[in-house]
XYZ file of C-alpha atoms in Angstrom:
601
model
C 98.047 183.673 127.987
C 96.511 187.025 128.813
C 93.131 185.562 129.855
C 90.915 182.571 129.289
C 89.397 182.924 125.836
C 87.809 180.270 123.639
C 88.960 180.509 120.048
C 86.306 179.385 117.500
C 88.990 177.297 115.774
C 89.737 175.555 119.065
C 86.165 174.261 119.105
C 86.692 172.601 115.731
C 90.080 171.185 116.762
C 88.538 169.738 119.935
C 85.808 168.226 117.772
C 88.489 166.519 115.672
C 89.754 164.768 118.818
C 86.265 163.882 120.030
C 84.735 162.632 116.783
C 86.689 159.349 116.371
C 85.784 158.417 119.953
C 82.043 158.888 119.515
C 79.835 155.831 118.783
C 78.459 155.810 115.257
C 74.851 156.260 116.402
C 75.800 159.607 118.001
C 78.142 160.793 115.272
C 75.682 162.906 113.297
C 74.708 164.839 116.413
C 78.363 165.640 117.066
C 78.898 166.543 113.406
C 76.123 169.098 113.608
C 76.914 170.261 117.127
C 80.625 171.051 116.883
C 80.577 173.545 113.961
C 77.332 175.016 115.264
C 79.023 175.678 118.610
C 82.001 177.235 116.806
C 79.613 179.511 114.893
C 77.768 180.421 118.103
C 81.100 181.240 119.739
C 81.947 183.395 116.716
C 78.738 185.386 117.172
C 79.627 186.203 120.789
C 83.151 187.482 120.136
C 83.940 190.980 121.331
C 86.509 193.268 119.786
C 89.948 193.171 121.356
C 93.185 191.215 121.549
C 93.066 187.809 123.195
C 95.058 184.635 123.441
C 98.541 186.152 123.702
C 101.370 183.674 124.294
C 105.044 184.493 124.830
C 107.326 182.277 122.743
C 111.075 182.936 122.833
C 111.405 186.657 122.099
C 108.009 186.981 120.438
C 104.453 187.493 121.574
C 102.089 185.318 119.548
C 98.534 186.627 119.225
C 95.877 184.038 118.433
C 92.831 186.286 118.882
C 92.913 189.703 117.190
C 89.181 190.478 116.916
C 88.133 193.531 114.935
C 85.647 194.447 112.215
C 87.736 192.950 109.410
C 88.382 189.615 111.102
C 84.772 189.331 112.293
C 83.207 189.520 108.822
C 85.556 186.822 107.480
C 85.315 184.716 110.640
C 81.519 184.935 110.534
C 81.146 183.545 107.026
C 83.822 180.872 107.492
C 82.222 179.503 110.645
C 78.829 179.586 108.922
C 80.238 177.720 105.917
C 81.746 175.094 108.210
C 78.213 174.402 109.483
C 76.678 174.237 106.003
C 79.427 172.113 104.440
C 79.365 169.663 107.359
C 75.580 169.364 107.011
C 76.027 168.709 103.286
C 78.431 165.827 103.957
C 76.670 164.539 107.062
C 76.137 161.087 105.551
C 79.818 160.596 104.743
C 80.941 157.671 106.893
C 84.689 158.244 106.638
C 85.527 159.933 109.951
C 88.950 160.932 108.688
C 87.376 163.113 106.012
C 85.353 165.029 108.596
C 88.457 165.441 110.748
C 90.474 166.760 107.791
C 87.635 169.156 106.918
C 87.467 170.577 110.421
C 91.244 170.919 110.763
C 91.206 172.752 107.439
C 88.331 175.042 108.407
C 89.811 175.630 111.864
C 93.199 176.507 110.369
C 91.587 179.052 108.083
C 89.704 180.606 111.008
C 92.944 180.577 113.013
C 94.691 182.519 110.234
C 91.844 185.040 110.166
C 92.250 185.881 113.857
C 96.068 185.757 113.894
C 97.575 188.998 115.147
C 101.167 188.276 114.149
C 102.920 186.851 111.117
C 104.291 183.776 112.893
C 100.837 182.645 114.014
C 99.512 183.402 110.539
C 102.222 181.192 109.008
C 101.478 178.378 111.454
C 97.811 178.199 110.458
C 98.640 178.936 106.809
C 100.721 175.779 106.508
C 98.313 173.671 108.562
C 95.606 174.732 106.123
C 97.589 173.328 103.172
C 98.554 170.107 104.950
C 95.001 169.290 106.033
C 93.181 170.274 102.850
C 95.192 167.913 100.636
C 93.423 164.957 102.240
C 90.116 166.235 100.851
C 91.619 165.593 97.412
C 93.304 162.285 98.193
C 90.207 160.796 99.816
C 88.520 160.544 96.412
C 90.896 157.682 95.781
C 91.381 158.035 92.040
C 94.802 157.967 90.456
C 94.196 161.481 89.132
C 93.234 162.646 92.626
C 96.426 161.286 94.147
C 98.544 163.029 91.523
C 96.591 166.281 91.812
C 96.990 166.147 95.586
C 100.746 165.846 95.358
C 100.909 168.752 92.909
C 98.652 170.800 95.195
C 100.869 170.084 98.186
C 104.119 170.871 96.377
C 102.800 174.171 95.009
C 101.532 175.285 98.419
C 104.762 174.269 100.121
C 106.624 176.454 97.617
C 104.272 179.327 98.465
C 104.856 178.681 102.159
C 108.616 178.924 101.666
C 108.191 182.299 99.942
C 105.922 183.496 102.746
C 108.339 182.352 105.459
C 111.285 183.982 103.701
C 109.329 187.229 103.510
C 108.389 187.026 107.184
C 112.028 186.477 108.198
C 113.203 189.431 106.091
C 110.343 191.573 107.404
C 111.283 190.795 111.011
C 114.937 191.461 110.311
C 114.106 194.804 108.706
C 111.450 196.098 111.108
C 112.008 194.102 114.291
C 108.279 193.412 114.453
C 106.153 190.315 113.854
C 102.867 192.232 114.001
C 100.521 191.418 111.127
C 99.459 194.917 110.096
C 99.340 196.935 106.886
C 102.780 196.967 105.269
C 104.558 199.758 103.444
C 103.227 198.998 99.971
C 104.209 202.467 98.739
C 107.874 201.472 98.963
C 107.746 197.691 98.901
C 110.839 195.868 100.133
C 111.943 192.385 99.150
C 110.119 191.125 102.233
C 106.832 192.661 101.058
C 107.194 191.135 97.600
C 107.936 187.689 99.015
C 104.988 187.857 101.408
C 102.789 188.973 98.544
C 103.898 185.962 96.481
C 102.867 183.694 99.350
C 99.471 185.394 99.558
C 98.670 185.543 95.839
C 99.649 181.911 95.314
C 96.836 180.922 97.678
C 94.585 183.447 95.941
C 95.353 181.673 92.624
C 96.624 184.729 90.793
C 97.972 183.774 87.316
C 100.529 182.385 86.677
C 100.307 180.843 90.167
C 96.755 179.598 89.706
C 96.800 176.208 87.948
C 96.692 174.249 91.211
C 93.101 175.388 91.815
C 91.178 173.750 88.913
C 93.600 170.831 89.053
C 92.829 170.111 92.722
C 89.212 171.212 93.139
C 88.096 169.166 90.145
C 89.653 166.040 91.657
C 88.495 166.440 95.266
C 85.659 164.467 96.851
C 82.165 165.807 96.232
C 82.095 167.154 99.789
C 85.724 168.192 99.901
C 85.253 170.640 97.028
C 82.592 172.466 99.029
C 85.117 173.084 101.809
C 87.963 173.856 99.423
C 86.048 176.504 97.484
C 85.336 178.441 100.670
C 88.535 178.714 102.652
C 91.926 178.821 100.912
C 91.382 181.645 98.418
C 89.285 183.738 100.807
C 91.864 183.430 103.577
C 94.367 184.800 101.062
C 91.977 187.657 100.228
C 91.700 188.448 103.941
C 95.499 188.430 104.261
C 95.797 190.855 101.338
C 93.126 193.097 102.886
C 94.949 193.103 106.200
C 98.508 193.438 104.993
C 98.481 195.093 101.581
C 95.517 197.433 101.029
C 96.186 199.939 98.269
C 99.033 197.939 96.660
C 98.745 199.180 93.072
C 100.100 196.054 91.421
C 97.093 194.117 92.676
C 94.703 196.031 90.392
C 96.034 194.676 87.066
C 96.613 191.267 88.615
C 92.983 191.171 89.752
C 91.646 192.259 86.371
C 93.738 189.607 84.626
C 92.332 187.022 87.036
C 88.750 188.089 86.349
C 89.162 187.716 82.573
C 91.467 184.690 82.608
C 89.106 182.643 84.750
C 86.134 183.516 82.562
C 87.856 182.443 79.334
C 88.940 179.074 80.697
C 85.553 178.496 82.337
C 83.861 178.901 78.952
C 86.208 176.305 77.431
C 85.912 173.751 80.213
C 83.940 170.510 79.794
C 83.995 169.381 83.438
C 81.423 171.230 85.550
C 83.523 171.313 88.700
C 86.652 172.437 86.889
C 84.513 175.156 85.282
C 83.484 176.377 88.720
C 87.089 176.172 89.887
C 88.209 178.389 87.041
C 85.449 180.759 87.911
C 86.748 181.050 91.460
C 89.847 182.579 89.890
C 87.647 185.079 88.076
C 85.634 186.070 91.143
C 88.660 186.279 93.418
C 90.088 188.572 90.742
C 87.420 191.144 91.673
C 88.542 190.919 95.290
C 92.249 191.210 94.496
C 91.578 194.244 92.305
C 89.445 195.695 95.098
C 92.329 195.346 97.557
C 94.537 197.201 95.084
C 91.954 200.008 94.934
C 91.469 199.956 98.695
C 93.047 202.855 100.531
C 91.687 202.823 104.097
C 92.250 206.594 104.394
C 89.894 207.567 101.564
C 86.146 207.113 101.104
C 86.611 205.426 97.713
C 89.265 203.127 99.121
C 86.981 202.190 102.012
C 84.209 201.442 99.512
C 86.587 199.142 97.635
C 87.610 197.305 100.813
C 83.989 196.991 101.876
C 83.298 195.559 98.422
C 86.105 193.013 98.874
C 84.693 191.852 102.222
C 81.110 191.777 100.945
C 82.039 189.906 97.781
C 84.132 187.363 99.696
C 81.179 186.813 102.039
C 78.685 186.389 99.175
C 81.111 184.341 97.081
C 81.674 181.759 99.790
C 77.925 181.146 99.878
C 77.030 181.050 96.197
C 80.173 179.264 95.126
C 79.583 176.728 97.862
C 76.022 176.335 96.575
C 77.247 175.778 93.017
C 79.790 173.188 94.145
C 77.054 171.513 96.177
C 74.814 171.387 93.093
C 77.443 169.958 90.756
C 78.822 167.789 93.551
C 75.359 166.338 93.996
C 75.239 165.470 90.301
C 78.635 163.777 90.632
C 77.629 161.997 93.844
C 74.327 160.717 92.453
C 75.317 159.919 88.857
C 79.085 159.447 89.046
C 79.540 161.977 86.233
C 80.562 165.654 86.107
C 81.308 166.196 82.408
C 78.815 168.203 80.381
C 79.400 165.961 77.377
C 78.014 163.004 79.369
C 75.061 164.752 81.046
C 71.942 166.628 79.976
C 68.165 166.533 80.411
C 68.236 165.851 84.154
C 65.621 168.453 85.124
C 62.944 165.789 85.622
C 65.216 163.523 87.622
C 66.865 166.170 89.845
C 64.495 169.188 89.994
C 65.494 170.460 93.460
C 69.177 170.232 92.678
C 68.546 172.207 89.510
C 66.600 174.892 91.375
C 69.284 175.421 94.019
C 72.091 175.416 91.462
C 70.195 177.986 89.414
C 70.000 180.247 92.476
C 73.765 179.954 92.801
C 74.194 180.769 89.116
C 71.992 183.847 89.328
C 73.802 184.997 92.461
C 77.248 184.721 90.947
C 75.997 186.484 87.812
C 74.983 189.494 89.953
C 71.319 189.197 89.026
C 69.185 191.758 90.936
C 67.735 190.403 94.200
C 70.598 187.916 94.535
C 73.728 188.268 96.664
C 76.258 188.922 93.908
C 74.355 192.019 92.822
C 74.900 193.807 96.133
C 78.553 192.780 96.592
C 80.340 192.683 93.257
C 78.992 196.056 92.162
C 80.704 197.779 95.127
C 84.134 196.937 93.700
C 83.176 198.035 90.189
C 81.710 201.265 91.587
C 84.955 201.921 93.491
C 86.833 201.475 90.220
C 84.714 204.111 88.503
C 84.827 206.512 91.455
C 88.616 206.222 91.683
C 88.795 206.941 87.925
C 90.428 203.593 87.262
C 88.118 203.276 84.292
C 89.980 200.554 82.394
C 89.775 198.272 85.388
C 86.093 199.023 86.017
C 85.071 198.386 82.386
C 87.073 195.151 82.158
C 85.528 193.903 85.401
C 82.075 194.625 83.931
C 83.056 192.677 80.823
C 84.091 189.727 82.992
C 80.677 189.759 84.680
C 79.045 189.117 81.281
C 81.226 186.030 80.889
C 80.230 184.910 84.362
C 76.560 184.824 83.424
C 77.425 183.057 80.166
C 79.132 180.030 81.666
C 77.841 179.775 85.223
C 74.348 181.259 84.945
C 73.558 179.662 81.575
C 76.064 176.970 80.536
C 76.050 174.999 83.791
C 72.259 174.663 84.206
C 71.555 174.275 80.488
C 74.011 171.493 79.694
C 73.322 169.509 82.885
C 69.563 169.825 83.270
C 68.426 170.773 79.748
C 69.890 170.492 76.258
C 70.609 167.200 74.561
C 70.637 164.161 76.804
C 74.132 162.612 76.675
C 73.622 160.418 79.739
C 74.497 156.752 79.608
C 71.864 154.289 80.769
C 73.619 153.848 84.086
C 73.966 157.613 84.640
C 70.297 158.188 83.834
C 69.109 155.446 86.163
C 71.233 156.712 89.044
C 70.134 160.351 88.664
C 67.867 161.580 91.486
C 67.724 164.341 94.058
C 69.965 163.573 97.046
C 69.192 162.769 100.674
C 67.723 165.201 103.188
C 70.993 166.585 104.517
C 72.374 167.538 101.106
C 69.043 169.059 100.096
C 68.807 170.972 103.382
C 72.338 172.370 102.998
C 71.583 173.570 99.473
C 68.210 175.019 100.521
C 69.763 176.940 103.428
C 72.536 178.344 101.242
C 70.086 179.292 98.477
C 67.944 181.089 101.050
C 70.961 183.068 102.279
C 71.898 184.027 98.694
C 68.439 185.501 98.167
C 68.223 186.963 101.681
C 71.491 188.884 101.282
C 70.385 190.165 97.889
C 67.042 191.410 99.236
C 67.986 192.541 102.754
C 71.343 194.306 102.444
C 71.722 195.426 106.109
C 72.454 191.812 107.131
C 75.704 191.982 105.163
C 76.425 195.701 105.045
C 76.229 196.127 108.836
C 79.121 193.695 109.235
C 81.475 195.525 106.854
C 84.561 197.137 108.404
C 84.099 200.672 107.077
C 81.199 203.119 107.074
C 81.347 204.016 103.373
C 77.759 204.282 102.144
C 76.593 202.325 99.104
C 73.150 201.806 97.551
C 73.007 199.010 94.965
C 69.348 199.327 94.013
C 69.401 202.438 91.865
C 67.497 202.550 88.581
C 70.748 203.122 86.674
C 72.531 200.162 88.240
C 69.561 197.807 87.833
C 68.958 198.768 84.200
C 72.663 198.610 83.382
C 72.950 195.139 84.900
C 69.839 193.842 83.152
C 71.108 195.070 79.811
C 74.411 193.229 80.247
C 72.701 190.030 81.390
C 70.041 190.016 78.660
C 72.614 190.740 75.961
C 74.704 187.854 77.275
C 71.689 185.525 77.289
C 70.925 186.489 73.699
C 74.494 185.727 72.697
C 74.399 182.367 74.484
C 71.373 181.114 72.570
C 72.599 182.542 69.272
C 75.913 180.708 69.596
C 74.555 177.664 71.388
C 75.933 175.190 68.862
C 79.393 176.704 69.236
C 79.176 176.169 72.988
C 78.223 172.498 72.793
C 80.513 170.606 75.200
C 83.244 168.463 73.687
C 85.471 165.752 75.118
C 88.646 167.775 75.297
C 90.971 169.345 77.800
C 92.139 172.936 77.897
C 95.879 173.472 78.114
C 96.815 175.770 80.947
C 100.044 176.765 82.637
C 99.992 173.580 84.671
C 100.962 171.904 81.375
C 104.530 173.003 81.998
C 104.961 171.610 85.462
C 102.947 168.496 84.605
C 105.302 167.873 81.675
C 108.231 168.991 83.791
C 107.260 166.511 86.482
C 106.846 163.751 83.890
C 110.252 164.586 82.418
C 111.794 164.600 85.886
C 110.178 161.222 86.587
C 111.505 159.808 83.306
C 114.987 161.119 84.002
C 114.865 159.630 87.490
C 113.554 156.270 86.251
C 115.710 155.858 83.141
C 119.156 157.533 82.878
C 119.620 158.277 86.575
C 118.490 154.821 87.638
C 120.692 153.216 84.943
C 123.666 155.305 86.052
C 123.007 154.343 89.646
C 122.755 150.658 88.711
C 125.973 150.713 86.634
C 127.862 152.637 89.263
C 126.697 150.189 91.904
C 127.881 147.215 89.824
C 131.239 148.866 89.156
C 131.638 149.643 92.826
C 130.809 146.063 93.677
C 133.327 144.619 91.227
C 136.133 147.105 91.811
C 135.804 147.756 95.512
C 133.500 145.388 97.343
C 134.685 142.078 95.806
C 138.450 142.722 96.447
C 137.671 144.045 99.888
C 135.636 140.980 100.770
C 138.382 138.694 99.430
C 141.018 140.473 101.531
C 138.699 140.288 104.527
C 138.270 136.553 104.072
C 142.071 136.092 103.808
C 142.688 138.111 106.947
C 139.993 136.184 108.778
C 141.501 132.865 107.731
C 145.059 134.007 108.754
C 143.722 135.184 112.051
C 141.873 131.953 112.715
C 144.502 129.527 111.576
C 147.854 131.267 112.244
C 147.478 133.930 114.884
C 144.920 132.033 116.889
C 147.050 128.878 116.547
C 150.143 130.573 117.953
C 148.241 132.222 120.730
C 146.330 129.084 121.539
C 149.551 127.010 121.458
C 151.386 129.319 123.822
C 148.395 129.382 126.080
C 148.200 125.605 126.076
C 151.958 125.315 126.869
C 151.688 127.783 129.743
C 148.641 126.014 131.047
C 150.506 122.626 130.964
C 153.562 124.049 132.707
C 151.352 125.572 135.343
C 149.682 122.211 135.912
C 153.052 120.550 136.421
C 154.216 123.214 138.817
C 150.957 122.916 140.681
C 151.764 119.161 141.174
C 155.069 120.047 142.826
C 153.477 122.406 145.282
C 153.728 120.978 148.891
C 150.959 122.769 150.748
C 149.891 126.079 151.874
C 151.918 129.185 151.556
C 152.250 129.593 155.301
C 153.756 126.112 155.662
C 156.250 126.743 152.888
C 157.361 129.962 154.442
C 157.878 128.200 157.800
C 160.016 125.504 156.235
C 162.003 128.084 154.313
C 162.610 130.108 157.485
C 163.695 126.992 159.422
C 166.115 125.956 156.689
C 167.498 129.460 156.551
C 167.938 129.554 160.350
C 169.734 126.212 160.326
C 172.094 127.400 157.629
C 172.834 130.619 159.537
C 173.509 128.744 162.798
C 175.771 126.305 161.022
C 177.738 129.118 159.449
C 178.155 130.862 162.834
C 179.391 127.670 164.564
C 181.871 126.940 161.863
C 183.139 130.487 161.912
C 183.623 130.478 165.806
C 185.370 127.074 165.720
C 187.879 128.262 163.174
């Protein structure tokens, strides 16, 4: 290692080791202290390259600190603090450990200076985050978790294949901007790995499937890290890649349409992540670091990712609170809760106004940078379609979510109504802090703009921009109330592209359980009758022959030899030395007798 350097992710990983060892009475202090220390460490980072380790023929870089990594690292460490505060009362230590490993892996990927280190943290991120889905314990959660894991493993394989081809073609593992003007097979494969985590259609269905089934606290972590780490990776490796512009626009519209149709509040928000990340993906496609417009687009991507992590986290906290307190997240089984959960409503409304880019809220100062870059680069079709998507955002997140949970017709069961109440202090504090930041960023732009990686100037509060935004929002609100009856929630599910692999998985399971298992059973029986039974019979015959015939002959010979030996042993006169003496004396007598007889003759 080049020098001693504390990685912010290392603080979280160390906390994962420490937390299970801490007595329960001290656990909340540790839960607040560890991510806070990681965030404090993040604030003290200086630009440079740190944490270099030589591994085989490669130099792994764990700490590439520059303007781009700092803005993403800043918001991810901050979100780790807020999300941990929100789930402070959760007693399952394993869930906190999984959350911190997940957050630390994401931060590790942000500061990775080479593709191998990026891949290491990329995969650790997928492996740790799946537990935030499984810990909910429902059958649907277990199945969603397995689908989530399989999809991300497939994306990891594509990413690894791209990295191997990239290294073979360039001889370098450095994670820098790639040649997107003449993309090779390696670039395409790496892009597939990135956009799968960004939930670009048709690789998106894992997101609403998993985030809607996660624990109430797990969804707050999930909505912040995976997709935004992918956005960072696209910013770092593929700025200006043209194909990302249409993909991003499709995401923005696709997510909006499915969010309008959705009956589950958390699945609605999950679909809307796809829409908002679509702005970022399109911004990366518009982002050429060598031009002023491209720098504005990349600044917009960073700013919108920063703001999105906060207001989307706030929205998931609001709907997660409803789920946690009432046990229900479907619009068709909620309504009229404004008197029972007023603070939760207020904070969720702030999140809804922020994501709708309402003036004085964070989305207004971030999202508009990407749209402005679209107009200034003369990519008018993309800019207009992104504006259209923003109207849909206000329709379902700014209006539908608060109206059908806290107002409208009361569909609550007696049990749901009796359980409804504002949550404990930690959940309220986390929502209040996040709501404050959403307003603070919208009112005091230097806090966010001074962190952006490029110097491209942008002023969101112009009379044209404000009036244009208000017209879109008011027109959308008018349409919402005019078509309110058409938007009434219904107990139904929306078919998406996950239908195919859900059905494919069910078909695979049926094939495995029915024809394949029957074939295996029949083949096993045939093998037993045709091969194992004759073999065992032959083995028994051989064993019997060996025991009764061969062993009898051998034992008989042995017994005969042993008896003969015993008889010979009875004839033995004494020691060997004595026998030799007698033999020598007899021999000498015979020789002397022969000599005498010979001389006498």
